[in-house]
PDB file of C-alpha atoms in Angstrom:
ATOM      1  CA  UNK A   1     -60.677  -0.397 -45.630  1.00 66.00           C
ATOM      2  CA  UNK A   2     -58.877   1.663 -48.171  1.00 77.00           C
ATOM      3  CA  UNK A   3     -58.891   4.728 -45.861  1.00 83.00           C
ATOM      4  CA  UNK A   4     -56.365   7.001 -48.072  1.00 87.00           C
ATOM      5  CA  UNK A   5     -54.998   8.120 -44.731  1.00 89.00           C
ATOM      6  CA  UNK A   6     -51.425   7.969 -46.563  1.00 89.00           C
ATOM      7  CA  UNK A   7     -52.654  10.248 -49.322  1.00 91.00           C
ATOM      8  CA  UNK A   8     -54.337  12.750 -47.115  1.00 89.00           C
ATOM      9  CA  UNK A   9     -51.424  13.474 -44.887  1.00 90.00           C
ATOM     10  CA  UNK A  10     -49.339  13.994 -47.854  1.00 89.00           C
ATOM     11  CA  UNK A  11     -51.764  16.435 -49.300  1.00 88.00           C
ATOM     12  CA  UNK A  12     -51.785  18.426 -46.061  1.00 86.00           C
ATOM     13  CA  UNK A  13     -47.910  18.338 -46.166  1.00 86.00           C
ATOM     14  CA  UNK A  14     -47.695  19.602 -49.464  1.00 85.00           C
ATOM     15  CA  UNK A  15     -49.979  22.170 -49.195  1.00 78.00           C
ATOM     16  CA  UNK A  16     -48.350  23.863 -46.477  1.00 63.00           C
ATOM     17  CA  UNK A  17     -50.622  25.255 -44.489  1.00 67.00           C
ATOM     18  CA  UNK A  18     -50.654  23.121 -41.568  1.00 75.00           C
ATOM     19  CA  UNK A  19     -47.907  22.832 -39.034  1.00 77.00           C
ATOM     20  CA  UNK A  20     -46.253  19.184 -38.569  1.00 81.00           C
ATOM     21  CA  UNK A  21     -47.708  18.970 -35.300  1.00 82.00           C
ATOM     22  CA  UNK A  22     -51.372  19.967 -36.498  1.00 84.00           C
ATOM     23  CA  UNK A  23     -50.663  17.467 -39.388  1.00 87.00           C
ATOM     24  CA  UNK A  24     -49.883  14.467 -36.854  1.00 90.00           C
ATOM     25  CA  UNK A  25     -52.660  15.279 -34.816  1.00 89.00           C
ATOM     26  CA  UNK A  26     -55.161  15.252 -37.832  1.00 90.00           C
ATOM     27  CA  UNK A  27     -53.669  11.682 -38.822  1.00 91.00           C
ATOM     28  CA  UNK A  28     -53.505  10.276 -35.523  1.00 93.00           C
ATOM     29  CA  UNK A  29     -57.563  11.640 -35.196  1.00 93.00           C
ATOM     30  CA  UNK A  30     -58.243   9.913 -38.417  1.00 94.00           C
ATOM     31  CA  UNK A  31     -56.805   6.622 -37.394  1.00 94.00           C
ATOM     32  CA  UNK A  32     -58.645   6.573 -34.100  1.00 94.00           C
ATOM     33  CA  UNK A  33     -62.074   7.235 -36.355  1.00 93.00           C
ATOM     34  CA  UNK A  34     -61.392   4.890 -38.719  1.00 93.00           C
ATOM     35  CA  UNK A  35     -60.767   2.300 -35.929  1.00 93.00           C
ATOM     36  CA  UNK A  36     -63.996   2.890 -34.617  1.00 93.00           C
ATOM     37  CA  UNK A  37     -65.578   2.299 -37.866  1.00 92.00           C
ATOM     38  CA  UNK A  38     -63.983  -0.807 -38.236  1.00 91.00           C
ATOM     39  CA  UNK A  39     -65.658  -2.066 -35.108  1.00 92.00           C
ATOM     40  CA  UNK A  40     -68.805  -0.938 -36.202  1.00 90.00           C
ATOM     41  CA  UNK A  41     -68.250  -3.481 -38.874  1.00 90.00           C
ATOM     42  CA  UNK A  42     -67.860  -0.387 -41.781  1.00 90.00           C
ATOM     43  CA  UNK A  43     -65.961  -2.103 -44.296  1.00 84.00           C
ATOM     44  CA  UNK A  44     -65.701   1.096 -46.971  1.00 87.00           C
ATOM     45  CA  UNK A  45     -65.318   4.669 -46.205  1.00 89.00           C
ATOM     46  CA  UNK A  46     -67.532   5.035 -48.921  1.00 87.00           C
ATOM     47  CA  UNK A  47     -70.524   3.828 -46.600  1.00 87.00           C
ATOM     48  CA  UNK A  48     -70.116   5.905 -43.478  1.00 89.00           C
ATOM     49  CA  UNK A  49     -72.991   8.314 -42.814  1.00 89.00           C
ATOM     50  CA  UNK A  50     -73.631  11.572 -40.735  1.00 88.00           C
ATOM     51  CA  UNK A  51     -74.933   8.810 -38.062  1.00 89.00           C
ATOM     52  CA  UNK A  52     -71.777   7.317 -37.860  1.00 90.00           C
ATOM     53  CA  UNK A  53     -69.790  10.550 -37.347  1.00 90.00           C
ATOM     54  CA  UNK A  54     -72.268  11.893 -34.739  1.00 88.00           C
ATOM     55  CA  UNK A  55     -72.049   8.727 -32.536  1.00 89.00           C
ATOM     56  CA  UNK A  56     -68.595   8.683 -32.617  1.00 91.00           C
ATOM     57  CA  UNK A  57     -68.441  12.539 -31.528  1.00 89.00           C
ATOM     58  CA  UNK A  58     -71.127  11.385 -28.831  1.00 87.00           C
ATOM     59  CA  UNK A  59     -68.781   8.560 -27.854  1.00 90.00           C
ATOM     60  CA  UNK A  60     -65.737  10.863 -26.929  1.00 89.00           C
ATOM     61  CA  UNK A  61     -67.982  13.184 -25.219  1.00 86.00           C
ATOM     62  CA  UNK A  62     -68.817  10.129 -22.924  1.00 86.00           C
ATOM     63  CA  UNK A  63     -65.333   9.188 -22.723  1.00 89.00           C
ATOM     64  CA  UNK A  64     -65.000  12.672 -20.640  1.00 86.00           C
ATOM     65  CA  UNK A  65     -62.771  14.282 -23.499  1.00 85.00           C
ATOM     66  CA  UNK A  66     -62.091  17.961 -23.045  1.00 81.00           C
ATOM     67  CA  UNK A  67     -64.336  20.245 -25.559  1.00 79.00           C
ATOM     68  CA  UNK A  68     -61.123  21.809 -27.236  1.00 78.00           C
ATOM     69  CA  UNK A  69     -60.153  17.980 -28.033  1.00 85.00           C
ATOM     70  CA  UNK A  70     -63.750  16.869 -29.626  1.00 86.00           C
ATOM     71  CA  UNK A  71     -63.554  20.357 -31.428  1.00 85.00           C
ATOM     72  CA  UNK A  72     -60.233  19.514 -32.903  1.00 87.00           C
ATOM     73  CA  UNK A  73     -61.405  15.730 -33.792  1.00 90.00           C
ATOM     74  CA  UNK A  74     -64.385  17.227 -35.623  1.00 89.00           C
ATOM     75  CA  UNK A  75     -62.111  19.484 -37.532  1.00 88.00           C
ATOM     76  CA  UNK A  76     -59.981  17.029 -38.894  1.00 91.00           C
ATOM     77  CA  UNK A  77     -62.942  14.198 -39.784  1.00 92.00           C
ATOM     78  CA  UNK A  78     -64.417  17.107 -41.753  1.00 91.00           C
ATOM     79  CA  UNK A  79     -61.152  18.175 -43.483  1.00 91.00           C
ATOM     80  CA  UNK A  80     -60.858  14.339 -44.388  1.00 92.00           C
ATOM     81  CA  UNK A  81     -64.006  14.028 -45.658  1.00 92.00           C
ATOM     82  CA  UNK A  82     -63.295  17.191 -47.761  1.00 91.00           C
ATOM     83  CA  UNK A  83     -60.052  16.066 -49.179  1.00 91.00           C
ATOM     84  CA  UNK A  84     -62.296  12.477 -50.102  1.00 92.00           C
ATOM     85  CA  UNK A  85     -64.822  14.464 -51.772  1.00 92.00           C
ATOM     86  CA  UNK A  86     -62.699  16.822 -53.621  1.00 91.00           C
ATOM     87  CA  UNK A  87     -60.410  13.765 -54.781  1.00 89.00           C
ATOM     88  CA  UNK A  88     -63.506  11.551 -55.806  1.00 89.00           C
ATOM     89  CA  UNK A  89     -63.118   9.090 -53.359  1.00 89.00           C
ATOM     90  CA  UNK A  90     -66.973   9.830 -51.750  1.00 90.00           C
ATOM     91  CA  UNK A  91     -70.087  11.066 -53.499  1.00 89.00           C
ATOM     92  CA  UNK A  92     -71.165  13.054 -50.348  1.00 88.00           C
ATOM     93  CA  UNK A  93     -69.936  14.418 -47.213  1.00 89.00           C
ATOM     94  CA  UNK A  94     -71.407  13.157 -44.066  1.00 89.00           C
ATOM     95  CA  UNK A  95     -70.311  15.898 -42.520  1.00 88.00           C
ATOM     96  CA  UNK A  96     -71.432  18.788 -43.800  1.00 84.00           C
ATOM     97  CA  UNK A  97     -73.788  19.682 -41.724  1.00 78.00           C
ATOM     98  CA  UNK A  98     -71.893  19.014 -38.713  1.00 76.00           C
ATOM     99  CA  UNK A  99     -71.181  21.721 -35.841  1.00 70.00           C
ATOM    100  CA  UNK A 100     -68.150  22.065 -33.731  1.00 64.00           C
ATOM    101  CA  UNK A 101     -68.766  21.831 -29.683  1.00 63.00           C
ATOM    102  CA  UNK A 102     -68.256  25.473 -28.730  1.00 60.00           C
ATOM    103  CA  UNK A 103     -64.996  25.937 -26.586  1.00 55.00           C
ATOM    104  CA  UNK A 104     -65.010  28.463 -23.858  1.00 56.00           C
ATOM    105  CA  UNK A 105     -61.942  30.199 -24.579  1.00 58.00           C
ATOM    106  CA  UNK A 106     -59.993  30.366 -20.966  1.00 61.00           C
ATOM    107  CA  UNK A 107     -57.588  33.229 -20.587  1.00 61.00           C
ATOM    108  CA  UNK A 108     -54.012  32.403 -20.983  1.00 67.00           C
ATOM    109  CA  UNK A 109     -51.808  31.623 -18.117  1.00 74.00           C
ATOM    110  CA  UNK A 110     -49.539  34.528 -17.381  1.00 78.00           C
ATOM    111  CA  UNK A 111     -46.456  34.774 -14.661  1.00 82.00           C
ATOM    112  CA  UNK A 112     -46.192  38.253 -13.293  1.00 84.00           C
ATOM    113  CA  UNK A 113     -42.789  40.007 -13.978  1.00 85.00           C
ATOM    114  CA  UNK A 114     -41.238  38.873 -10.639  1.00 89.00           C
ATOM    115  CA  UNK A 115     -41.627  35.510 -11.754  1.00 90.00           C
ATOM    116  CA  UNK A 116     -40.434  35.642 -15.389  1.00 89.00           C
ATOM    117  CA  UNK A 117     -37.606  37.320 -14.020  1.00 91.00           C
ATOM    118  CA  UNK A 118     -36.961  34.784 -11.053  1.00 92.00           C
ATOM    119  CA  UNK A 119     -36.975  31.835 -13.567  1.00 92.00           C
ATOM    120  CA  UNK A 120     -34.797  33.602 -16.103  1.00 93.00           C
ATOM    121  CA  UNK A 121     -32.277  33.781 -13.223  1.00 94.00           C
ATOM    122  CA  UNK A 122     -32.343  30.251 -12.722  1.00 95.00           C
ATOM    123  CA  UNK A 123     -29.548  29.081 -15.299  1.00 95.00           C
ATOM    124  CA  UNK A 124     -25.852  29.122 -14.120  1.00 93.00           C
ATOM    125  CA  UNK A 125     -23.205  30.312 -16.489  1.00 94.00           C
ATOM    126  CA  UNK A 126     -20.732  28.099 -14.778  1.00 93.00           C
ATOM    127  CA  UNK A 127     -21.328  25.347 -17.713  1.00 94.00           C
ATOM    128  CA  UNK A 128     -22.613  25.530 -21.187  1.00 96.00           C
ATOM    129  CA  UNK A 129     -25.545  23.499 -20.484  1.00 96.00           C
ATOM    130  CA  UNK A 130     -26.771  26.806 -18.211  1.00 96.00           C
ATOM    131  CA  UNK A 131     -25.225  29.409 -21.074  1.00 97.00           C
ATOM    132  CA  UNK A 132     -27.709  27.682 -23.564  1.00 96.00           C
ATOM    133  CA  UNK A 133     -30.526  27.475 -21.268  1.00 96.00           C
ATOM    134  CA  UNK A 134     -30.180  30.969 -20.337  1.00 96.00           C
ATOM    135  CA  UNK A 135     -29.998  32.270 -23.865  1.00 96.00           C
ATOM    136  CA  UNK A 136     -33.504  30.159 -24.741  1.00 95.00           C
ATOM    137  CA  UNK A 137     -35.299  31.376 -22.143  1.00 94.00           C
ATOM    138  CA  UNK A 138     -34.384  35.135 -22.567  1.00 94.00           C
ATOM    139  CA  UNK A 139     -34.848  34.877 -26.541  1.00 94.00           C
ATOM    140  CA  UNK A 140     -38.367  32.961 -25.795  1.00 90.00           C
ATOM    141  CA  UNK A 141     -39.269  35.481 -23.572  1.00 88.00           C
ATOM    142  CA  UNK A 142     -37.691  38.632 -25.262  1.00 88.00           C
ATOM    143  CA  UNK A 143     -39.632  37.544 -28.648  1.00 88.00           C
ATOM    144  CA  UNK A 144     -42.738  35.720 -27.858  1.00 85.00           C
ATOM    145  CA  UNK A 145     -42.144  33.153 -30.465  1.00 86.00           C
ATOM    146  CA  UNK A 146     -43.559  29.412 -30.163  1.00 85.00           C
ATOM    147  CA  UNK A 147     -41.483  26.639 -29.085  1.00 88.00           C
ATOM    148  CA  UNK A 148     -42.018  25.199 -32.473  1.00 88.00           C
ATOM    149  CA  UNK A 149     -40.188  28.190 -33.811  1.00 90.00           C
ATOM    150  CA  UNK A 150     -37.443  28.573 -31.340  1.00 92.00           C
ATOM    151  CA  UNK A 151     -36.193  25.197 -31.665  1.00 92.00           C
ATOM    152  CA  UNK A 152     -36.323  25.537 -35.320  1.00 92.00           C
ATOM    153  CA  UNK A 153     -34.091  28.446 -35.679  1.00 94.00           C
ATOM    154  CA  UNK A 154     -31.198  28.114 -37.420  1.00 95.00           C
ATOM    155  CA  UNK A 155     -28.080  30.474 -36.765  1.00 96.00           C
ATOM    156  CA  UNK A 156     -28.247  32.096 -39.770  1.00 95.00           C
ATOM    157  CA  UNK A 157     -31.803  33.402 -38.535  1.00 95.00           C
ATOM    158  CA  UNK A 158     -30.057  35.510 -35.918  1.00 94.00           C
ATOM    159  CA  UNK A 159     -28.689  39.125 -36.905  1.00 94.00           C
ATOM    160  CA  UNK A 160     -26.771  40.237 -33.216  1.00 94.00           C
ATOM    161  CA  UNK A 161     -25.810  43.507 -34.846  1.00 93.00           C
ATOM    162  CA  UNK A 162     -29.031  44.756 -35.617  1.00 93.00           C
ATOM    163  CA  UNK A 163     -30.716  43.183 -32.748  1.00 93.00           C
ATOM    164  CA  UNK A 164     -33.516  40.851 -34.554  1.00 92.00           C
ATOM    165  CA  UNK A 165     -34.147  37.376 -35.471  1.00 91.00           C
ATOM    166  CA  UNK A 166     -36.081  36.298 -38.466  1.00 92.00           C
ATOM    167  CA  UNK A 167     -38.907  33.737 -37.831  1.00 86.00           C
ATOM    168  CA  UNK A 168     -40.040  31.073 -40.509  1.00 79.00           C
ATOM    169  CA  UNK A 169     -42.974  29.148 -40.405  1.00 70.00           C
ATOM    170  CA  UNK A 170     -45.572  27.528 -42.835  1.00 67.00           C
ATOM    171  CA  UNK A 171     -47.167  30.759 -43.250  1.00 67.00           C
ATOM    172  CA  UNK A 172     -43.827  32.694 -43.815  1.00 73.00           C
ATOM    173  CA  UNK A 173     -41.287  34.670 -42.226  1.00 82.00           C
ATOM    174  CA  UNK A 174     -41.579  37.419 -39.716  1.00 85.00           C
ATOM    175  CA  UNK A 175     -38.793  39.928 -38.100  1.00 89.00           C
ATOM    176  CA  UNK A 176     -38.761  40.112 -34.517  1.00 89.00           C
ATOM    177  CA  UNK A 177     -36.926  42.628 -32.661  1.00 89.00           C
ATOM    178  CA  UNK A 178     -34.777  41.529 -29.715  1.00 91.00           C
ATOM    179  CA  UNK A 179     -33.938  43.025 -26.550  1.00 90.00           C
ATOM    180  CA  UNK A 180     -29.971  43.521 -25.461  1.00 92.00           C
ATOM    181  CA  UNK A 181     -30.256  41.068 -22.346  1.00 93.00           C
ATOM    182  CA  UNK A 182     -31.509  38.335 -25.035  1.00 93.00           C
ATOM    183  CA  UNK A 183     -28.589  39.532 -27.331  1.00 95.00           C
ATOM    184  CA  UNK A 184     -26.057  39.330 -24.643  1.00 95.00           C
ATOM    185  CA  UNK A 185     -27.299  35.694 -23.725  1.00 96.00           C
ATOM    186  CA  UNK A 186     -26.911  34.485 -27.465  1.00 97.00           C
ATOM    187  CA  UNK A 187     -23.708  36.312 -27.908  1.00 97.00           C
ATOM    188  CA  UNK A 188     -22.406  34.377 -24.776  1.00 96.00           C
ATOM    189  CA  UNK A 189     -23.878  30.920 -25.981  1.00 96.00           C
ATOM    190  CA  UNK A 190     -22.831  31.683 -29.885  1.00 96.00           C
ATOM    191  CA  UNK A 191     -19.243  32.495 -28.612  1.00 94.00           C
ATOM    192  CA  UNK A 192     -18.930  29.894 -26.000  1.00 91.00           C
ATOM    193  CA  UNK A 193     -21.092  27.038 -25.417  1.00 95.00           C
ATOM    194  CA  UNK A 194     -22.375  26.051 -28.953  1.00 95.00           C
ATOM    195  CA  UNK A 195     -18.827  25.816 -30.602  1.00 92.00           C
ATOM    196  CA  UNK A 196     -17.810  23.433 -27.578  1.00 93.00           C
ATOM    197  CA  UNK A 197     -20.935  21.293 -27.638  1.00 94.00           C
ATOM    198  CA  UNK A 198     -21.020  20.907 -31.357  1.00 92.00           C
ATOM    199  CA  UNK A 199     -19.632  17.529 -32.684  1.00 88.00           C
ATOM    200  CA  UNK A 200     -20.516  18.337 -36.342  1.00 90.00           C
ATOM    201  CA  UNK A 201     -19.214  21.704 -37.720  1.00 87.00           C
ATOM    202  CA  UNK A 202     -21.910  21.905 -40.556  1.00 92.00           C
ATOM    203  CA  UNK A 203     -24.985  21.889 -37.892  1.00 94.00           C
ATOM    204  CA  UNK A 204     -27.034  24.690 -38.833  1.00 95.00           C
ATOM    205  CA  UNK A 205     -29.534  24.528 -35.678  1.00 95.00           C
ATOM    206  CA  UNK A 206     -29.117  27.255 -33.108  1.00 96.00           C
ATOM    207  CA  UNK A 207     -30.003  25.687 -29.882  1.00 96.00           C
ATOM    208  CA  UNK A 208     -28.252  22.139 -29.654  1.00 95.00           C
ATOM    209  CA  UNK A 209     -28.662  19.607 -27.202  1.00 94.00           C
ATOM    210  CA  UNK A 210     -25.451  17.294 -25.541  1.00 90.00           C
ATOM    211  CA  UNK A 211     -25.023  15.182 -28.532  1.00 91.00           C
ATOM    212  CA  UNK A 212     -24.943  18.507 -30.833  1.00 92.00           C
ATOM    213  CA  UNK A 213     -28.147  18.051 -32.506  1.00 93.00           C
ATOM    214  CA  UNK A 214     -31.179  20.186 -32.777  1.00 94.00           C
ATOM    215  CA  UNK A 215     -32.902  20.127 -29.171  1.00 94.00           C
ATOM    216  CA  UNK A 216     -36.536  18.700 -29.342  1.00 92.00           C
ATOM    217  CA  UNK A 217     -39.605  20.333 -28.140  1.00 89.00           C
ATOM    218  CA  UNK A 218     -39.647  17.569 -25.007  1.00 90.00           C
ATOM    219  CA  UNK A 219     -36.013  18.536 -24.006  1.00 92.00           C
ATOM    220  CA  UNK A 220     -36.975  22.631 -23.864  1.00 92.00           C
ATOM    221  CA  UNK A 221     -39.939  21.039 -22.004  1.00 89.00           C
ATOM    222  CA  UNK A 222     -37.853  19.338 -19.507  1.00 92.00           C
ATOM    223  CA  UNK A 223     -35.767  22.809 -19.126  1.00 93.00           C
ATOM    224  CA  UNK A 224     -38.652  24.727 -18.260  1.00 91.00           C
ATOM    225  CA  UNK A 225     -39.803  22.088 -15.507  1.00 91.00           C
ATOM    226  CA  UNK A 226     -36.455  21.956 -14.185  1.00 93.00           C
ATOM    227  CA  UNK A 227     -36.290  25.632 -13.717  1.00 93.00           C
ATOM    228  CA  UNK A 228     -39.732  26.513 -12.671  1.00 92.00           C
ATOM    229  CA  UNK A 229     -38.914  23.751  -9.724  1.00 92.00           C
ATOM    230  CA  UNK A 230     -35.644  25.491  -8.683  1.00 92.00           C
ATOM    231  CA  UNK A 231     -37.254  28.701  -8.636  1.00 92.00           C
ATOM    232  CA  UNK A 232     -40.392  27.470  -6.438  1.00 92.00           C
ATOM    233  CA  UNK A 233     -42.976  28.835  -8.810  1.00 89.00           C
ATOM    234  CA  UNK A 234     -46.069  27.374  -8.235  1.00 84.00           C
ATOM    235  CA  UNK A 235     -48.378  26.708 -10.904  1.00 80.00           C
ATOM    236  CA  UNK A 236     -48.441  25.019 -14.159  1.00 80.00           C
ATOM    237  CA  UNK A 237     -45.718  26.882 -16.299  1.00 82.00           C
ATOM    238  CA  UNK A 238     -45.183  25.707 -19.921  1.00 80.00           C
ATOM    239  CA  UNK A 239     -43.038  26.921 -22.727  1.00 76.00           C
ATOM    240  CA  UNK A 240     -45.941  28.476 -24.059  1.00 78.00           C
ATOM    241  CA  UNK A 241     -46.299  30.480 -20.438  1.00 83.00           C
ATOM    242  CA  UNK A 242     -43.438  32.687 -21.642  1.00 83.00           C
ATOM    243  CA  UNK A 243     -45.115  33.636 -24.867  1.00 81.00           C
ATOM    244  CA  UNK A 244     -48.172  34.519 -22.966  1.00 82.00           C
ATOM    245  CA  UNK A 245     -46.575  36.697 -20.623  1.00 84.00           C
ATOM    246  CA  UNK A 246     -44.412  38.233 -23.441  1.00 82.00           C
ATOM    247  CA  UNK A 247     -47.686  39.476 -25.089  1.00 79.00           C
ATOM    248  CA  UNK A 248     -49.698  40.431 -21.815  1.00 79.00           C
ATOM    249  CA  UNK A 249     -46.457  42.485 -20.563  1.00 78.00           C
ATOM    250  CA  UNK A 250     -46.444  44.219 -23.806  1.00 79.00           C
ATOM    251  CA  UNK A 251     -49.887  45.569 -23.791  1.00 76.00           C
ATOM    252  CA  UNK A 252     -49.877  46.101 -20.078  1.00 74.00           C
ATOM    253  CA  UNK A 253     -46.759  48.668 -21.071  1.00 74.00           C
ATOM    254  CA  UNK A 254     -48.532  50.357 -23.841  1.00 73.00           C
ATOM    255  CA  UNK A 255     -48.034  48.199 -26.889  1.00 74.00           C
ATOM    256  CA  UNK A 256     -50.505  48.396 -29.665  1.00 73.00           C
ATOM    257  CA  UNK A 257     -52.536  45.289 -31.049  1.00 71.00           C
ATOM    258  CA  UNK A 258     -51.297  45.469 -34.288  1.00 76.00           C
ATOM    259  CA  UNK A 259     -47.544  45.305 -33.303  1.00 76.00           C
ATOM    260  CA  UNK A 260     -47.910  42.315 -31.118  1.00 75.00           C
ATOM    261  CA  UNK A 261     -50.049  40.527 -33.721  1.00 76.00           C
ATOM    262  CA  UNK A 262     -47.400  41.233 -36.032  1.00 74.00           C
ATOM    263  CA  UNK A 263     -44.402  39.839 -33.495  1.00 78.00           C
ATOM    264  CA  UNK A 264     -46.659  36.957 -32.416  1.00 74.00           C
ATOM    265  CA  UNK A 265     -47.461  35.966 -35.894  1.00 74.00           C
ATOM    266  CA  UNK A 266     -51.247  35.781 -35.308  1.00 70.00           C
ATOM    267  CA  UNK A 267     -53.090  35.438 -38.727  1.00 63.00           C
ATOM    268  CA  UNK A 268     -56.172  37.077 -36.737  1.00 63.00           C
ATOM    269  CA  UNK A 269     -56.414  40.274 -34.636  1.00 64.00           C
ATOM    270  CA  UNK A 270     -58.859  38.009 -32.162  1.00 60.00           C
ATOM    271  CA  UNK A 271     -55.791  36.047 -30.950  1.00 62.00           C
ATOM    272  CA  UNK A 272     -54.001  39.078 -29.932  1.00 64.00           C
ATOM    273  CA  UNK A 273     -57.295  40.922 -28.372  1.00 62.00           C
ATOM    274  CA  UNK A 274     -57.486  38.232 -25.775  1.00 62.00           C
ATOM    275  CA  UNK A 275     -54.466  39.687 -23.697  1.00 62.00           C
ATOM    276  CA  UNK A 276     -56.333  42.825 -23.463  1.00 63.00           C
ATOM    277  CA  UNK A 277     -58.242  41.098 -20.323  1.00 59.00           C
ATOM    278  CA  UNK A 278     -54.563  41.603 -18.368  1.00 55.00           C
ATOM    279  CA  UNK A 279     -55.015  45.153 -18.929  1.00 52.00           C
ATOM    280  CA  UNK A 280     -57.865  45.620 -16.007  1.00 51.00           C
ATOM    281  CA  UNK A 281     -55.643  45.067 -12.902  1.00 53.00           C
ATOM    282  CA  UNK A 282     -53.101  47.137 -14.630  1.00 51.00           C
ATOM    283  CA  UNK A 283     -55.549  50.197 -15.101  1.00 45.00           C
ATOM    284  CA  UNK A 284     -56.802  49.829 -11.537  1.00 46.00           C
ATOM    285  CA  UNK A 285     -53.042  50.086 -10.030  1.00 51.00           C
ATOM    286  CA  UNK A 286     -52.607  53.037 -12.355  1.00 48.00           C
ATOM    287  CA  UNK A 287     -56.009  55.055 -11.187  1.00 43.00           C
ATOM    288  CA  UNK A 288     -54.878  54.099  -7.293  1.00 52.00           C
ATOM    289  CA  UNK A 289     -51.412  55.456  -7.917  1.00 56.00           C
ATOM    290  CA  UNK A 290     -52.104  58.564  -9.914  1.00 52.00           C
ATOM    291  CA  UNK A 291     -55.714  59.810  -8.560  1.00 44.00           C
ATOM    292  CA  UNK A 292     -55.492  62.242  -5.586  1.00 52.00           C
ATOM    293  CA  UNK A 293     -58.886  61.038  -4.291  1.00 44.00           C
ATOM    294  CA  UNK A 294     -58.194  57.195  -4.979  1.00 39.00           C
TER     295      UNK A 294
END
């Protein structure tokens, strides 16, 4: 069966509308879907029907796949067929009337201010790795950038004198202010640790591993887990927890949604509004502290 997966993947890469992680997820979803079609004995992508797609989605649900996962698979398959239709490989789109399962959006996991402070205090500044880890954690919480954006930063993206970073992704660039503690941590890292960790002086990556190359997502994940364990913080803290906490703490302390939206790189204000659910407890505490009859 000619599936055109290679051409479809190249199309997504060339349009630049999706991140590398999203493209990889879509490609994997389509490959698994094609495997299912082969098991049904379907020899041509042109012969697939709406029933085939629906039966695959039902199969995923029966296997207990999360609603968010099934929703992404639907988006992957729909995008794939739309590409085939636009390029003349199929005559009709079997997903045209397909709807995605509704995902109940859970509030993001937010760390308390005390937990954030405890986590950021874990890296020891006695060695280069600790100095690097401190700079990474401080910068992530200070700016709320995504982990992919953090590890994608180059040295040229940092302006220490004006206290900001330039963050680039497939949607463009944005300028984000950086607080003094993160700036101090970055200065120490750049002045001392990074130069000693470099193996190739032409390396542009801001944060590097022990081999002197750009640190990976997996490498940073291990850093978070290591310091969560040493701090004794319960729960499931992920690299994204600091991003969520950044937004929630700003809004709790009076930041307006548009400013937070801009700093986080959200394309829609609804993505930022989810953090307003954490205002209620703060409002209650303010009331209890300030109202004379509370």
